Coordinates of C-alpha atoms in Angstrom, one line a residue:
Chain A
X1 CA -40.6 -80.1 20.8
X2 CA -39.6 -81.9 23.7
X3 CA -39.1 -85.7 24.2
X4 CA -42.0 -87.2 25.6
X5 CA -39.6 -89.0 28.0
X6 CA -36.4 -86.7 29.6
X7 CA -33.7 -88.9 28.9
X8 CA -29.8 -88.2 29.7
X9 CA -28.4 -85.9 27.2
X10 CA -26.4 -88.1 24.8
X11 CA -24.2 -88.3 21.4
X12 CA -25.6 -88.5 18.1
X13 CA -24.4 -88.8 14.3
X14 CA -27.3 -88.0 11.7
X15 CA -25.6 -89.5 8.0
X16 CA -27.5 -88.6 5.3
X17 CA -27.1 -89.3 1.7
X18 CA -29.5 -86.9 -0.3
X19 CA -28.1 -85.0 -4.0
X20 CA -31.2 -81.9 -3.2
X21 CA -31.2 -80.1 -0.1
X22 CA -35.3 -79.6 -0.7
X23 CA -36.0 -83.3 -0.6
X24 CA -37.6 -84.8 2.0
X25 CA -34.4 -86.5 2.9
X26 CA -33.2 -83.7 4.1
X27 CA -36.5 -82.6 5.4
X28 CA -36.4 -85.6 7.9
X29 CA -32.8 -84.7 8.8
X30 CA -33.2 -81.3 9.4
X31 CA -36.3 -82.4 11.6
X32 CA -34.4 -85.2 13.3
X33 CA -31.6 -82.3 14.4
X34 CA -33.7 -79.8 16.0
X35 CA -36.1 -82.0 17.5
X36 CA -32.4 -84.2 18.9
X37 CA -31.3 -80.6 19.8
X38 CA -34.7 -79.8 21.6
X39 CA -34.5 -82.4 23.3
X40 CA -30.5 -81.9 24.4
X41 CA -28.6 -83.8 22.6
X42 CA -25.9 -83.1 21.4
X43 CA -25.6 -83.7 17.5
X44 CA -23.4 -83.9 14.7
X45 CA -24.3 -84.5 11.1
X46 CA -22.5 -86.0 8.0
X47 CA -24.3 -84.4 4.9
X48 CA -22.5 -86.7 2.6
X49 CA -23.6 -84.5 -0.4
X50 CA -23.0 -81.1 1.1
X51 CA -19.6 -82.7 1.9
X52 CA -18.8 -83.9 -1.2
X53 CA -18.1 -87.5 -0.4
X54 CA -15.3 -89.2 -1.9
X55 CA -17.7 -92.5 -2.6
X56 CA -15.0 -94.8 -3.9
X57 CA -12.3 -96.9 -2.1
X58 CA -9.2 -97.0 -3.9
X59 CA -5.4 -96.8 -3.0
X60 CA -5.7 -92.8 -1.9
X61 CA -7.6 -94.2 1.0
X62 CA -4.4 -95.6 2.4
X63 CA -1.3 -92.8 1.3
X64 CA 1.9 -95.2 3.0
X65 CA 0.6 -97.9 0.3
X66 CA 3.7 -98.0 -2.0
X67 CA 2.1 -97.1 -6.1
X68 CA 3.7 -100.4 -7.5
X69 CA 2.5 -102.9 -5.2
X70 CA -0.7 -104.8 -5.5
X71 CA -3.4 -103.2 -3.3
X72 CA -4.8 -105.9 -1.0
X73 CA -7.6 -103.8 0.2
X74 CA -9.0 -105.1 3.6
X75 CA -5.0 -105.8 4.5
X76 CA -4.2 -102.3 3.2
X77 CA -6.9 -100.9 5.2
X78 CA -6.3 -102.4 8.5
X79 CA -2.9 -101.5 8.4
X80 CA -3.7 -97.7 8.2
X81 CA -6.0 -98.3 10.6
X82 CA -3.7 -99.9 13.2
X83 CA -1.1 -97.4 12.2
X84 CA -3.1 -94.0 12.5
X85 CA -2.2 -93.3 8.5
X86 CA -6.1 -93.5 7.2
X87 CA -7.0 -90.9 4.2
X88 CA -8.2 -87.7 6.8
X89 CA -12.0 -87.4 5.2
X90 CA -11.7 -91.4 6.8
X91 CA -10.4 -90.9 10.1
X92 CA -12.8 -87.6 10.7
X93 CA -15.9 -89.8 9.8
X94 CA -14.4 -92.3 12.4
X95 CA -14.2 -90.2 15.3
X96 CA -17.2 -88.8 15.1
X97 CA -19.0 -92.8 14.9
X98 CA -16.5 -93.2 17.9
X99 CA -17.6 -90.4 19.6
X100 CA -21.4 -91.6 19.2
X101 CA -24.1 -93.6 21.4
X102 CA -26.2 -93.7 18.0
X103 CA -25.8 -93.1 14.7
X104 CA -28.7 -92.5 12.2
X105 CA -28.9 -93.2 8.4
X106 CA -31.3 -91.1 6.6
X107 CA -31.4 -92.2 3.1
X108 CA -33.6 -92.9 -0.3
X109 CA -34.0 -96.6 -1.0
X110 CA -32.4 -97.2 -4.4
X111 CA -32.2 -100.4 -5.9
X112 CA -33.2 -101.9 -2.3
X113 CA -30.4 -100.6 -0.8
X114 CA -28.3 -97.9 0.0
X115 CA -27.3 -95.2 -2.6
X116 CA -23.7 -95.7 -4.0
X117 CA -23.0 -92.7 -2.1
X118 CA -24.1 -93.7 1.5
X119 CA -22.1 -97.5 0.7
X120 CA -18.9 -95.4 -0.1
X121 CA -19.5 -94.4 3.7
X122 CA -20.1 -98.0 5.3
X123 CA -17.1 -99.0 2.3
X124 CA -14.8 -96.4 3.2
X125 CA -15.3 -95.7 7.1
X126 CA -15.7 -99.2 8.8
X127 CA -12.3 -101.0 8.1
X128 CA -10.4 -103.7 9.7
X129 CA -9.2 -102.6 12.7
X130 CA -12.4 -100.0 13.4
X131 CA -15.5 -101.6 12.5
X132 CA -14.2 -105.6 12.7
X133 CA -11.4 -107.7 12.3
X134 CA -8.9 -109.8 15.1
X135 CA -7.0 -106.2 15.6
X136 CA -10.1 -104.1 17.4
X137 CA -9.0 -103.5 20.7
X138 CA -10.0 -106.2 23.7
X139 CA -12.4 -103.9 25.0
X140 CA -14.2 -104.1 22.1
X141 CA -14.7 -108.4 22.4
X142 CA -18.6 -108.5 21.6
X143 CA -18.0 -106.1 18.4
X144 CA -16.0 -102.9 17.8
X145 CA -18.7 -100.6 18.0
X146 CA -20.3 -102.1 21.0
X147 CA -22.7 -99.9 23.1
X148 CA -23.7 -97.7 19.5
X149 CA -27.4 -97.4 18.5
X150 CA -28.4 -97.6 15.3
X151 CA -31.4 -96.4 13.1
X152 CA -32.2 -96.3 9.6
X153 CA -34.9 -94.1 8.3
X154 CA -35.6 -94.6 4.5
X155 CA -37.7 -92.9 2.1
X156 CA -38.8 -95.5 -0.3
X157 CA -40.7 -94.6 -3.7
X158 CA -42.9 -98.2 -3.9
X159 CA -46.0 -99.0 -1.9
X160 CA -46.0 -100.6 2.3
X161 CA -47.7 -103.4 0.8
X162 CA -44.6 -104.6 -1.2
X163 CA -42.1 -104.5 1.6
X164 CA -44.4 -106.6 4.0
X165 CA -44.8 -109.7 4.9
X166 CA -45.6 -111.4 1.5
X167 CA -44.7 -108.1 -0.7
X168 CA -43.3 -108.9 -4.0
X169 CA -39.8 -107.1 -3.0
X170 CA -39.7 -109.2 0.0
X171 CA -39.9 -107.8 3.7
X172 CA -38.3 -104.4 4.5
X173 CA -36.2 -106.1 6.7
X174 CA -34.4 -109.1 4.8
X175 CA -34.0 -106.7 2.1
X176 CA -32.2 -104.1 4.9
X177 CA -30.5 -107.1 6.3
X178 CA -27.1 -106.6 4.7
X179 CA -27.4 -103.6 6.3
X180 CA -29.0 -104.3 9.4
X181 CA -27.4 -107.1 10.4
X182 CA -24.8 -106.8 8.1
X183 CA -23.1 -104.1 9.2
X184 CA -24.5 -102.8 12.3
X185 CA -24.5 -105.8 14.0
X186 CA -21.6 -107.1 12.5
X187 CA -19.5 -104.2 13.8
X188 CA -21.0 -104.7 17.6
X189 CA -24.1 -101.6 17.5
X190 CA -27.6 -102.5 18.2
X191 CA -29.7 -101.7 15.0
X192 CA -33.3 -100.6 16.3
X193 CA -36.1 -101.5 13.8
X194 CA -35.8 -99.5 10.9
X195 CA -38.4 -96.1 10.3
X196 CA -39.9 -96.2 6.7
X197 CA -41.9 -93.4 4.8
X198 CA -43.7 -95.4 1.6
X199 CA -45.2 -93.4 -1.9
X200 CA -42.2 -90.5 -1.2
X201 CA -42.3 -89.8 -4.7
X202 CA -45.6 -88.2 -4.7
X203 CA -45.9 -87.0 -0.9
X204 CA -48.4 -84.5 0.0
X205 CA -47.5 -82.0 2.7
X206 CA -50.0 -83.8 5.1
X207 CA -47.9 -86.8 5.0
X208 CA -44.7 -84.8 5.2
X209 CA -46.2 -83.5 8.5
X210 CA -47.3 -86.8 9.9
X211 CA -43.8 -88.3 8.7
X212 CA -41.5 -85.8 10.7
X213 CA -44.4 -86.7 13.6
X214 CA -43.8 -90.1 13.8
X215 CA -40.4 -89.9 13.0
X216 CA -39.7 -88.1 16.0
X217 CA -41.7 -90.6 17.8
X218 CA -38.9 -93.0 16.9
X219 CA -36.4 -90.7 18.2
X220 CA -37.6 -90.1 21.2
X221 CA -37.2 -94.3 21.6
X222 CA -33.6 -94.0 19.9
X223 CA -31.8 -95.5 23.5
X224 CA -35.4 -96.6 25.3
X225 CA -37.0 -99.3 22.8
X226 CA -36.3 -102.7 21.9
X227 CA -33.8 -103.4 19.2
X228 CA -34.4 -105.8 16.5
X229 CA -33.4 -109.1 19.1
X230 CA -30.8 -110.6 16.7
X231 CA -28.5 -113.7 18.2
X232 CA -25.5 -113.1 20.1
X233 CA -22.0 -114.3 18.0
X234 CA -20.8 -115.7 21.5
X235 CA -24.6 -116.5 23.1
X236 CA -23.8 -120.1 22.1
X237 CA -26.2 -120.3 19.1
X238 CA -23.6 -120.4 16.3
X239 CA -21.3 -123.4 15.8
X240 CA -17.7 -123.3 14.7
X241 CA -18.4 -123.0 11.6
X242 CA -20.4 -119.7 11.7
X243 CA -23.6 -121.6 11.3
X244 CA -27.0 -121.8 13.8
X245 CA -27.1 -124.6 15.7
X246 CA -29.4 -127.1 14.5
X247 CA -32.9 -126.9 16.9
X248 CA -32.1 -123.7 18.4
X249 CA -35.4 -121.8 16.2
X250 CA -38.5 -122.2 17.2
X251 CA -40.7 -125.1 14.9
X252 CA -41.7 -123.1 11.9
X253 CA -38.8 -119.9 12.1
X254 CA -37.8 -119.3 8.8
X255 CA -35.6 -117.5 6.3
X256 CA -33.7 -114.5 7.8
X257 CA -35.8 -114.5 10.9
X258 CA -33.6 -118.0 12.3
X259 CA -31.2 -115.4 13.2
X260 CA -33.7 -113.8 15.9
X261 CA -34.0 -114.5 19.7
X262 CA -36.5 -117.1 20.1
X263 CA -37.7 -115.3 23.3
X264 CA -38.4 -112.0 21.1
X265 CA -41.8 -111.2 19.6
X266 CA -42.1 -112.3 15.9
X267 CA -41.7 -109.7 14.0
X268 CA -45.9 -108.1 12.8
X269 CA -46.9 -108.7 9.4
X270 CA -49.2 -105.4 9.9
X271 CA -50.3 -102.4 12.0
X272 CA -48.3 -100.4 14.3
X273 CA -46.2 -101.4 17.4
X274 CA -44.2 -99.1 19.8
X275 CA -40.9 -99.2 18.5
X276 CA -41.7 -100.6 15.1
X277 CA -41.6 -99.7 11.4
X278 CA -43.6 -97.4 11.2
X279 CA -46.1 -97.8 7.4
X280 CA -47.2 -94.5 5.8
X281 CA -49.1 -95.2 2.9
X282 CA -48.2 -92.5 -0.4
Chain B
X1 CA -10.4 -123.3 -24.0
X2 CA -13.2 -124.3 -26.1
X3 CA -17.0 -124.2 -24.7
X4 CA -17.9 -127.6 -23.6
X5 CA -21.2 -127.2 -25.7
X6 CA -21.0 -125.2 -28.8
X7 CA -23.4 -122.1 -28.3
X8 CA -24.7 -119.5 -31.3
X9 CA -22.3 -116.3 -30.4
X10 CA -24.0 -113.8 -28.2
X11 CA -22.9 -110.4 -27.4
X12 CA -21.6 -110.3 -23.3
X13 CA -21.1 -107.1 -21.1
X14 CA -18.9 -108.1 -18.1
X15 CA -19.3 -104.6 -15.4
X16 CA -15.9 -104.9 -13.0
X17 CA -15.1 -103.5 -10.1
X18 CA -11.9 -103.5 -8.6
X19 CA -9.4 -100.5 -7.8
X20 CA -6.7 -103.1 -8.6
X21 CA -5.8 -104.7 -12.1
X22 CA -3.8 -107.3 -10.1
X23 CA -6.9 -108.1 -7.7
X24 CA -8.4 -111.5 -7.9
X25 CA -10.9 -109.9 -9.4
X26 CA -9.1 -108.5 -12.3
X27 CA -7.7 -112.5 -12.7
X28 CA -11.3 -113.5 -13.3
X29 CA -12.9 -110.6 -15.6
X30 CA -9.4 -111.2 -17.7
X31 CA -9.9 -115.2 -17.2
X32 CA -14.2 -114.6 -18.8
X33 CA -13.4 -112.4 -21.3
X34 CA -10.5 -114.5 -22.1
X35 CA -13.1 -117.8 -22.2
X36 CA -16.0 -116.1 -23.6
X37 CA -14.9 -114.6 -27.1
X38 CA -12.6 -118.1 -27.5
X39 CA -16.1 -119.1 -27.9
X40 CA -17.2 -117.3 -30.6
X41 CA -18.9 -114.4 -28.4
X42 CA -18.7 -110.9 -28.8
X43 CA -17.4 -109.2 -25.4
X44 CA -17.2 -105.8 -24.0
X45 CA -16.3 -105.2 -20.9
X46 CA -17.1 -102.0 -18.7
X47 CA -14.1 -102.1 -16.0
X48 CA -15.4 -99.2 -13.5
X49 CA -12.3 -97.8 -12.0
X50 CA -10.3 -98.0 -14.7
X51 CA -13.3 -95.8 -16.4
X52 CA -13.4 -93.5 -13.5
X53 CA -16.9 -93.9 -13.3
X54 CA -18.8 -91.3 -11.5
X55 CA -20.8 -93.1 -8.7
X56 CA -22.9 -91.0 -7.2
X57 CA -26.0 -89.5 -8.6
X58 CA -26.6 -85.9 -8.6
X59 CA -28.2 -83.0 -10.8
X60 CA -25.0 -83.3 -13.6
X61 CA -26.9 -86.2 -14.7
X62 CA -29.6 -84.6 -15.9
X63 CA -28.2 -81.3 -18.6
X64 CA -31.6 -79.9 -19.0
X65 CA -32.4 -79.6 -15.3
X66 CA -32.6 -76.1 -13.7
X67 CA -30.3 -75.8 -11.1
X68 CA -32.4 -73.7 -9.3
X69 CA -35.2 -76.1 -9.0
X70 CA -36.1 -79.0 -6.9
X71 CA -34.1 -82.0 -7.7
X72 CA -36.5 -85.2 -7.7
X73 CA -34.2 -87.9 -8.8
X74 CA -36.7 -90.3 -10.3
X75 CA -38.6 -87.3 -12.3
X76 CA -35.5 -85.9 -13.3
X77 CA -34.0 -88.9 -14.6
X78 CA -37.3 -90.4 -16.2
X79 CA -37.7 -87.0 -18.3
X80 CA -33.5 -86.8 -19.2
X81 CA -34.4 -90.5 -20.5
X82 CA -37.3 -90.4 -22.7
X83 CA -35.7 -87.4 -24.2
X84 CA -32.3 -89.0 -24.7
X85 CA -30.5 -86.5 -22.4
X86 CA -28.7 -88.5 -19.7
X87 CA -25.4 -87.7 -19.4
X88 CA -23.1 -89.0 -22.2
X89 CA -21.5 -91.7 -19.8
X90 CA -25.0 -92.8 -18.3
X91 CA -26.2 -93.2 -21.7
X92 CA -23.3 -95.2 -23.0
X93 CA -23.8 -97.8 -20.0
X94 CA -27.7 -98.2 -21.1
X95 CA -26.3 -99.0 -24.9
X96 CA -24.3 -101.3 -23.2
X97 CA -26.9 -102.9 -21.3
X98 CA -29.7 -103.0 -24.0
X99 CA -26.8 -104.3 -27.0
X100 CA -26.7 -107.0 -24.2
X101 CA -27.4 -110.6 -24.3
X102 CA -26.1 -111.0 -21.1
X103 CA -24.9 -108.9 -18.1
X104 CA -21.9 -110.4 -15.8
X105 CA -21.3 -108.3 -13.0
X106 CA -17.5 -109.1 -11.4
X107 CA -17.1 -107.9 -7.9
X108 CA -15.7 -108.1 -4.1
X109 CA -18.6 -108.3 -1.7
X110 CA -18.1 -105.3 0.9
X111 CA -20.5 -104.8 3.3
X112 CA -22.6 -107.4 2.0
X113 CA -23.3 -106.1 -1.1
X114 CA -21.6 -104.1 -4.0
X115 CA -18.9 -102.0 -3.8
X116 CA -20.0 -98.0 -4.1
X117 CA -18.3 -98.0 -7.5
X118 CA -20.7 -100.8 -9.0
X119 CA -23.9 -99.1 -7.0
X120 CA -23.4 -96.2 -8.7
X121 CA -23.6 -98.1 -12.1
X122 CA -26.5 -99.4 -10.3
X123 CA -28.2 -96.4 -9.3
X124 CA -27.3 -94.4 -12.0
X125 CA -27.7 -96.4 -15.5
X126 CA -31.3 -97.7 -14.6
X127 CA -33.2 -95.4 -14.9
X128 CA -37.4 -94.9 -14.9
X129 CA -38.0 -95.4 -18.8
X130 CA -34.7 -97.5 -19.5
X131 CA -35.0 -100.1 -16.4
X132 CA -38.5 -100.0 -15.3
X133 CA -41.5 -97.5 -14.9
X134 CA -44.6 -96.7 -16.4
X135 CA -42.9 -95.0 -19.9
X136 CA -41.0 -98.0 -20.8
X137 CA -42.0 -99.4 -24.4
X138 CA -45.0 -101.8 -24.7
X139 CA -42.4 -104.2 -26.3
X140 CA -41.1 -105.1 -22.9
X141 CA -44.1 -105.2 -20.8
X142 CA -42.8 -107.9 -19.0
X143 CA -39.9 -105.9 -18.0
X144 CA -38.1 -103.2 -19.6
X145 CA -34.8 -105.4 -20.5
X146 CA -36.5 -109.0 -20.5
X147 CA -34.6 -111.1 -22.3
X148 CA -31.2 -110.6 -20.7
X149 CA -29.4 -113.0 -18.6
X150 CA -27.8 -111.9 -15.6
X151 CA -24.7 -113.6 -13.6
X152 CA -23.1 -112.4 -10.2
X153 CA -19.8 -113.0 -9.8
X154 CA -18.5 -112.5 -6.5
X155 CA -15.3 -112.9 -3.9
X156 CA -16.1 -113.0 -0.7
X157 CA -13.2 -112.8 2.4
X158 CA -15.8 -115.2 5.2
X159 CA -15.8 -118.9 4.4
X160 CA -18.8 -120.7 2.7
X161 CA -20.3 -121.9 5.8
X162 CA -21.2 -118.1 7.3
X163 CA -23.5 -118.0 3.9
X164 CA -24.9 -121.2 3.8
X165 CA -28.4 -122.3 4.7
X166 CA -27.9 -121.8 8.2
X167 CA -25.1 -119.5 8.3
X168 CA -24.5 -116.6 10.4
X169 CA -24.2 -114.2 7.6
X170 CA -27.6 -115.4 5.8
X171 CA -27.6 -117.2 2.7
X172 CA -25.7 -115.7 -0.2
X173 CA -29.4 -115.8 -2.2
X174 CA -30.9 -113.6 0.7
X175 CA -27.8 -111.3 1.2
X176 CA -27.6 -110.8 -2.8
X177 CA -31.8 -110.6 -3.3
X178 CA -31.7 -106.5 -3.5
X179 CA -29.5 -107.0 -6.8
X180 CA -30.8 -110.9 -7.8
X181 CA -34.6 -110.1 -7.6
X182 CA -34.1 -106.3 -6.6
X183 CA -32.2 -105.3 -10.2
X184 CA -31.7 -107.9 -11.9
X185 CA -35.3 -109.5 -11.8
X186 CA -37.3 -106.4 -11.2
X187 CA -35.9 -104.8 -14.8
X188 CA -37.1 -108.0 -16.3
X189 CA -33.4 -109.7 -16.7
X190 CA -32.6 -113.2 -15.9
X191 CA -30.6 -114.1 -13.0
X192 CA -28.3 -117.0 -12.8
X193 CA -27.7 -118.6 -9.6
X194 CA -24.3 -116.1 -8.4
X195 CA -20.9 -117.7 -8.8
X196 CA -19.1 -117.3 -5.7
X197 CA -15.3 -117.8 -4.4
X198 CA -14.9 -117.7 -0.9
X199 CA -11.9 -117.2 1.6
X200 CA -10.7 -114.5 -1.4
X201 CA -8.6 -112.8 0.9
X202 CA -6.3 -115.8 1.6
X203 CA -5.9 -117.4 -1.7
X204 CA -3.2 -120.1 -2.7
X205 CA -2.9 -119.9 -7.0
X206 CA -3.9 -123.6 -6.7
X207 CA -7.2 -121.9 -5.4
X208 CA -7.1 -119.4 -8.1
X209 CA -7.1 -121.7 -11.1
X210 CA -9.9 -123.7 -9.4
X211 CA -11.9 -120.7 -9.3
X212 CA -10.8 -120.2 -12.9
X213 CA -12.2 -123.6 -13.9
X214 CA -14.8 -123.5 -12.4
X215 CA -16.0 -120.0 -13.8
X216 CA -15.2 -121.1 -16.9
X217 CA -17.8 -123.7 -16.5
X218 CA -20.7 -121.1 -15.2
X219 CA -19.8 -119.4 -18.2
X220 CA -20.5 -121.7 -20.7
X221 CA -23.9 -122.5 -18.8
X222 CA -24.7 -118.6 -19.1
X223 CA -27.5 -119.4 -21.9
X224 CA -28.7 -122.8 -20.8
X225 CA -28.3 -123.4 -17.5
X226 CA -31.4 -123.1 -15.3
X227 CA -32.1 -119.7 -13.7
X228 CA -33.3 -119.0 -10.2
X229 CA -37.0 -119.3 -10.4
X230 CA -38.4 -116.6 -9.2
X231 CA -42.0 -116.2 -9.9
X232 CA -43.8 -113.9 -12.6
X233 CA -45.7 -110.8 -11.4
X234 CA -47.9 -111.5 -14.5
X235 CA -47.9 -115.1 -13.5
X236 CA -51.0 -115.0 -11.1
X237 CA -49.4 -115.6 -8.1
X238 CA -49.5 -111.9 -6.5
X239 CA -52.4 -109.5 -5.8
X240 CA -53.0 -106.0 -6.6
X241 CA -51.8 -104.7 -3.6
X242 CA -48.3 -106.3 -4.7
X243 CA -48.4 -109.1 -2.1
X244 CA -48.1 -112.7 -2.8
X245 CA -51.6 -114.4 -2.7
X246 CA -52.2 -117.0 0.5
X247 CA -51.6 -120.8 -0.2
X248 CA -49.4 -120.3 -4.1
X249 CA -46.6 -121.2 -1.6
X250 CA -45.3 -125.6 -0.9
X251 CA -45.8 -125.8 2.9
X252 CA -43.1 -125.3 4.9
X253 CA -41.6 -122.3 2.8
X254 CA -40.3 -119.6 4.5
X255 CA -38.5 -116.4 3.8
X256 CA -37.6 -115.2 0.5
X257 CA -38.2 -118.8 -0.8
X258 CA -41.8 -118.3 -0.8
X259 CA -41.1 -116.0 -4.0
X260 CA -39.7 -118.9 -6.0
X261 CA -42.0 -121.2 -8.6
X262 CA -42.7 -124.4 -6.1
X263 CA -42.6 -126.7 -9.0
X264 CA -38.3 -126.0 -8.8
X265 CA -35.7 -127.6 -7.0
X266 CA -35.8 -126.3 -3.6
X267 CA -32.2 -124.2 -3.1
X268 CA -29.3 -126.8 -1.7
X269 CA -28.0 -126.5 1.5
X270 CA -25.1 -128.0 0.4
X271 CA -22.9 -129.6 -2.3
X272 CA -22.5 -128.8 -5.9
X273 CA -25.5 -128.9 -8.5
X274 CA -24.7 -128.3 -12.0
X275 CA -25.4 -124.7 -12.4
X276 CA -26.0 -124.4 -9.3
X277 CA -23.8 -122.1 -6.9
X278 CA -19.8 -123.1 -6.9
X279 CA -18.3 -123.1 -3.2
X280 CA -14.6 -122.2 -3.0
X281 CA -13.2 -122.7 0.7
X282 CA -10.1 -120.5 1.1

């Protein structure tokens, strides 16, 4: 397989979180790695279960922290980050994220979020001084990790309609807001619309093949697709109290969509659009 | 301390997730336990860090799973649940949740969600056959864990305005939707409006004392406050495709609020209302 449009070789980090090496998530991860490498990109993989990644933040993350002192997590993590004294497994992941032009997260949706294993990667790697915070070096004034694209690839047991515009679980975009806007946007990264495979607990070989094809199309657009049009913090839309100023959104815009730029296309209710969320019914 | 209104003694499970026994989270947990016990309730605590809770789902959770077989997480967890063959630490937590009339989750917001430690409690404890799924016994037709109240108590580093109606991070209710609607509502529990302490990284002793007072007021309303008015799955508002039927929401209602019953009060933008979200500026 080769990319539809030739791209400049880029550096891509794939982070995957599933305990089973024969899972759909492992298949999608493997497929992505093969496709991206064939297209000439440099790819590194953090297979968190295979790495036996430590999922929980504790004092061991900060070797200089004195055992008898109260652990203030944000302060300790910022201090350790700036001193270059984080636990080696954290430092190694930070180096990978810093190296990457794009980060892909591959995971099954468990309880409407990432598995604890992946949450632990987020909690431990994106320290103050690395992912955000006043101590982030000046070149990153628009966000510590500016310039990096971010793509979520998620498998979901439920059917697509349950996560659609009026779906009972909320729109996928809203359910993933803590990740897309909370982690990616907040640290300066550029999130794309997520890639989702629905009905993932009972999926046929044909559907797996279709999912792989759709995923590779999304990978071909990793550096060219329109990202989610979140507003900029520095764009004049927000007040000093961190609230959106009155009247900057288009009339009738509600919910979390007020944080999207009004010049961008509205999110579609159904149907596939180029670069938009992929829907595969299980 | 005694409750403002005498209540029937109830059973309450407090689940806390912070690595530091001297943290604000530990103070709030201890304060809640003392207050609830003084009010005559029976309280059990799962202090996940102190328990060294295993945060990640893997094959060890299902002792009967054959090592050479592909691990299908949902199927394996349902089978183990129905056979009474889950790992003992999971079974023990399920027994506590089943025992409880109310569950309180106490945690710091990390990356706009629960810490990985608590996510791992959600991932591992709320198995198919326990928290949801076709195999849930008939008395629980409105949700496996119906009849139990659920209260989030969260400490947040940011200031309150950033999580308010037009706040840059999204409303707290929307950010917590995967937990409030995803976990609690989906399993049949009755979530209350969350209790939040903002500015938690730089909080004075006076503010801690105020937070404890406000928290105990919320605890006094644990069984009497109006819950979040989520619509019922069986109430006729949703179609068979799991989408909200057209026109059932009040005009002008948008975002995730379409999943609230229109007869209930709208969520307030600012100010404290009885049983509403508590706001403490840091």
